[in-house]
Amino acid sequence: LQRLAAEAGLDEHRVSEVLASSELADRVDSDARAARTAGIGGTPHLLVGHRTHLAGPATVGGYLALIRQAMAS
């Protein structure tokens, strides 16, 4: 994970520190609770406008349908 973070341009040392600590645990827990409240139960999952969902792997057509649905509501 650290190597991938470095390849993505992140500070590898900082990533190592965060992974070894509980520094962001409260934020992660809060995000997980918010996801469950929104009806998100797994990944991948795309949420548009806090109300339109697309769960699981999707096709281009699936993404387009999601965008159209979000724009119509």
mmCIF file of N, CA, C and O in Angstrom, residues 11-52:
data_model
loop_
_atom_site.group_PDB
_atom_site.id
_atom_site.type_symbol
_atom_site.label_atom_id
_atom_site.label_comp_id
_atom_site.label_asym_id
_atom_site.label_seq_id
_atom_site.Cartn_x
_atom_site.Cartn_y
_atom_site.Cartn_z
ATOM 1 N N ASP A 11 3.180 11.180 -0.010
ATOM 2 C CA ASP A 11 4.382 11.066 0.804
ATOM 3 C C ASP A 11 4.393 9.679 1.455
ATOM 4 O O ASP A 11 3.588 9.399 2.350
ATOM 5 N N GLU A 12 5.286 8.822 1.010
ATOM 6 C CA GLU A 12 5.311 7.438 1.479
ATOM 7 C C GLU A 12 5.534 7.353 2.985
ATOM 8 O O GLU A 12 4.919 6.529 3.669
ATOM 9 N N HIS A 13 6.380 8.223 3.539
ATOM 10 C CA HIS A 13 6.638 8.227 4.976
ATOM 11 C C HIS A 13 5.371 8.596 5.746
ATOM 12 O O HIS A 13 5.028 7.962 6.748
ATOM 13 N N ARG A 14 4.647 9.598 5.266
ATOM 14 C CA ARG A 14 3.405 10.023 5.934
ATOM 15 C C ARG A 14 2.350 8.921 5.857
ATOM 16 O O ARG A 14 1.641 8.667 6.830
ATOM 17 N N VAL A 15 2.250 8.259 4.729
ATOM 18 C CA VAL A 15 1.305 7.154 4.579
ATOM 19 C C VAL A 15 1.641 6.057 5.588
ATOM 20 O O VAL A 15 0.752 5.512 6.246
ATOM 21 N N SER A 16 2.911 5.742 5.739
ATOM 22 C CA SER A 16 3.350 4.737 6.695
ATOM 23 C C SER A 16 2.943 5.120 8.112
ATOM 24 O O SER A 16 2.449 4.290 8.887
ATOM 25 N N GLU A 17 3.117 6.395 8.468
ATOM 26 C CA GLU A 17 2.738 6.873 9.798
ATOM 27 C C GLU A 17 1.232 6.723 10.032
ATOM 28 O O GLU A 17 0.804 6.272 11.090
ATOM 29 N N VAL A 18 0.452 7.125 9.057
ATOM 30 C CA VAL A 18 -1.003 7.059 9.206
ATOM 31 C C VAL A 18 -1.467 5.616 9.334
ATOM 32 O O VAL A 18 -2.318 5.293 10.167
ATOM 33 N N LEU A 19 -0.909 4.724 8.525
ATOM 34 C CA LEU A 19 -1.310 3.320 8.573
ATOM 35 C C LEU A 19 -0.933 2.658 9.896
ATOM 36 O O LEU A 19 -1.627 1.749 10.359
ATOM 37 N N ALA A 20 0.133 3.122 10.519
ATOM 38 C CA ALA A 20 0.598 2.525 11.767
ATOM 39 C C ALA A 20 -0.107 3.111 12.992
ATOM 40 O O ALA A 20 0.071 2.614 14.103
ATOM 41 N N SER A 21 -0.916 4.134 12.809
ATOM 42 C CA SER A 21 -1.562 4.784 13.935
ATOM 43 C C SER A 21 -3.082 4.681 13.839
ATOM 44 O O SER A 21 -3.623 4.171 12.873
ATOM 45 N N SER A 22 -3.751 5.201 14.854
ATOM 46 C CA SER A 22 -5.215 5.273 14.841
ATOM 47 C C SER A 22 -5.659 6.713 14.602
ATOM 48 O O SER A 22 -6.801 7.065 14.878
ATOM 49 N N GLU A 23 -4.760 7.508 14.043
ATOM 50 C CA GLU A 23 -4.983 8.944 13.830
ATOM 51 C C GLU A 23 -6.292 9.249 13.094
ATOM 52 O O GLU A 23 -6.996 10.178 13.446
ATOM 53 N N LEU A 24 -6.599 8.478 12.087
ATOM 54 C CA LEU A 24 -7.789 8.751 11.276
ATOM 55 C C LEU A 24 -8.941 7.793 11.563
ATOM 56 O O LEU A 24 -9.946 7.793 10.845
ATOM 57 N N ALA A 25 -8.824 7.007 12.623
ATOM 58 C CA ALA A 25 -9.835 5.991 12.928
ATOM 59 C C ALA A 25 -11.226 6.594 13.110
ATOM 60 O O ALA A 25 -12.212 6.046 12.607
ATOM 61 N N ASP A 26 -11.325 7.704 13.819
ATOM 62 C CA ASP A 26 -12.636 8.327 14.040
ATOM 63 C C ASP A 26 -13.267 8.773 12.731
ATOM 64 O O ASP A 26 -14.473 8.615 12.523
ATOM 65 N N ARG A 27 -12.449 9.339 11.836
ATOM 66 C CA ARG A 27 -12.971 9.762 10.528
ATOM 67 C C ARG A 27 -13.441 8.577 9.705
ATOM 68 O O ARG A 27 -14.493 8.628 9.059
ATOM 69 N N VAL A 28 -12.663 7.503 9.718
ATOM 70 C CA VAL A 28 -13.032 6.303 8.962
ATOM 71 C C VAL A 28 -14.322 5.722 9.513
ATOM 72 O O VAL A 28 -15.234 5.367 8.755
ATOM 73 N N ASP A 29 -14.433 5.635 10.831
ATOM 74 C CA ASP A 29 -15.657 5.114 11.453
ATOM 75 C C ASP A 29 -16.859 5.985 11.109
ATOM 76 O O ASP A 29 -17.944 5.483 10.808
ATOM 77 N N SER A 30 -16.678 7.286 11.138
ATOM 78 C CA SER A 30 -17.757 8.216 10.802
ATOM 79 C C SER A 30 -18.192 8.044 9.346
ATOM 80 O O SER A 30 -19.392 8.020 9.042
ATOM 81 N N ASP A 31 -17.230 7.927 8.449
ATOM 82 C CA ASP A 31 -17.542 7.715 7.031
ATOM 83 C C ASP A 31 -18.276 6.398 6.819
ATOM 84 O O ASP A 31 -19.212 6.309 6.022
ATOM 85 N N ALA A 32 -17.860 5.351 7.535
ATOM 86 C CA ALA A 32 -18.510 4.041 7.408
ATOM 87 C C ALA A 32 -19.955 4.115 7.896
ATOM 88 O O ALA A 32 -20.858 3.561 7.262
ATOM 89 N N ARG A 33 -20.192 4.816 9.013
ATOM 90 C CA ARG A 33 -21.560 4.971 9.510
ATOM 91 C C ARG A 33 -22.412 5.744 8.505
ATOM 92 O O ARG A 33 -23.562 5.391 8.226
ATOM 93 N N ALA A 34 -21.861 6.818 7.944
ATOM 94 C CA ALA A 34 -22.593 7.618 6.957
ATOM 95 C C ALA A 34 -22.927 6.785 5.723
ATOM 96 O O ALA A 34 -24.022 6.902 5.170
ATOM 97 N N ALA A 35 -21.997 5.947 5.297
ATOM 98 C CA ALA A 35 -22.245 5.084 4.134
ATOM 99 C C ALA A 35 -23.376 4.110 4.422
ATOM 100 O O ALA A 35 -24.284 3.938 3.603
ATOM 101 N N ARG A 36 -23.344 3.478 5.592
ATOM 102 C CA ARG A 36 -24.419 2.539 5.944
ATOM 103 C C ARG A 36 -25.764 3.264 6.003
ATOM 104 O O ARG A 36 -26.776 2.740 5.521
ATOM 105 N N THR A 37 -25.785 4.465 6.562
ATOM 106 C CA THR A 37 -27.016 5.251 6.644
ATOM 107 C C THR A 37 -27.552 5.570 5.252
ATOM 108 O O THR A 37 -28.760 5.595 5.025
ATOM 109 N N ALA A 38 -26.653 5.792 4.304
ATOM 110 C CA ALA A 38 -27.042 6.095 2.922
ATOM 111 C C ALA A 38 -27.418 4.843 2.136
ATOM 112 O O ALA A 38 -27.790 4.934 0.969
ATOM 113 N N GLY A 39 -27.302 3.679 2.766
ATOM 114 C CA GLY A 39 -27.667 2.439 2.092
ATOM 115 C C GLY A 39 -26.526 1.789 1.333
ATOM 116 O O GLY A 39 -26.736 0.887 0.533
ATOM 117 N N ILE A 40 -25.318 2.233 1.585
ATOM 118 C CA ILE A 40 -24.146 1.676 0.909
ATOM 119 C C ILE A 40 -23.632 0.503 1.730
ATOM 120 O O ILE A 40 -23.332 0.649 2.904
ATOM 121 N N GLY A 41 -23.539 -0.663 1.088
ATOM 122 C CA GLY A 41 -23.118 -1.856 1.803
ATOM 123 C C GLY A 41 -21.847 -2.482 1.280
ATOM 124 O O GLY A 41 -21.423 -3.518 1.766
ATOM 125 N N GLY A 42 -21.243 -1.896 0.272
ATOM 126 C CA GLY A 42 -20.024 -2.492 -0.274
ATOM 127 C C GLY A 42 -19.425 -1.616 -1.352
ATOM 128 O O GLY A 42 -19.892 -0.510 -1.602
ATOM 129 N N THR A 43 -18.373 -2.118 -1.940
ATOM 130 C CA THR A 43 -17.700 -1.387 -2.999
ATOM 131 C C THR A 43 -17.636 -2.268 -4.237
ATOM 132 O O THR A 43 -17.683 -3.495 -4.114
ATOM 133 N N PRO A 44 -17.523 -1.719 -5.403
ATOM 134 C CA PRO A 44 -17.599 -0.281 -5.668
ATOM 135 C C PRO A 44 -19.039 0.222 -5.523
ATOM 136 O O PRO A 44 -19.995 -0.554 -5.640
ATOM 137 N N HIS A 45 -19.172 1.491 -5.228
ATOM 138 C CA HIS A 45 -20.490 2.108 -5.071
ATOM 139 C C HIS A 45 -20.355 3.587 -5.412
ATOM 140 O O HIS A 45 -19.470 4.261 -4.909
ATOM 141 N N LEU A 46 -21.225 4.064 -6.260
ATOM 142 C CA LEU A 46 -21.208 5.472 -6.654
ATOM 143 C C LEU A 46 -22.489 6.108 -6.168
ATOM 144 O O LEU A 46 -23.577 5.597 -6.393
ATOM 145 N N LEU A 47 -22.348 7.217 -5.470
ATOM 146 C CA LEU A 47 -23.486 7.964 -4.942
ATOM 147 C C LEU A 47 -23.458 9.345 -5.571
ATOM 148 O O LEU A 47 -22.474 10.064 -5.472
ATOM 149 N N VAL A 48 -24.552 9.712 -6.239
ATOM 150 C CA VAL A 48 -24.637 11.002 -6.918
ATOM 151 C C VAL A 48 -25.735 11.820 -6.253
ATOM 152 O O VAL A 48 -26.862 11.353 -6.112
ATOM 153 N N GLY A 49 -25.384 13.023 -5.832
ATOM 154 C CA GLY A 49 -26.375 13.901 -5.241
ATOM 155 C C GLY A 49 -26.930 13.395 -3.923
ATOM 156 O O GLY A 49 -28.043 13.744 -3.554
ATOM 157 N N HIS A 50 -26.189 12.580 -3.228
ATOM 158 C CA HIS A 50 -26.592 12.029 -1.930
ATOM 159 C C HIS A 50 -27.896 11.237 -1.979
ATOM 160 O O HIS A 50 -28.548 11.053 -0.973
ATOM 161 N N ARG A 51 -28.306 10.811 -3.177
ATOM 162 C CA ARG A 51 -29.555 10.046 -3.228
ATOM 163 C C ARG A 51 -29.630 9.033 -4.360
ATOM 164 O O ARG A 51 -30.442 8.133 -4.316
ATOM 165 N N THR A 52 -28.836 9.148 -5.382
ATOM 166 C CA THR A 52 -28.902 8.238 -6.519
ATOM 167 C C THR A 52 -27.697 7.307 -6.461
ATOM 168 O O THR A 52 -26.569 7.761 -6.421
#
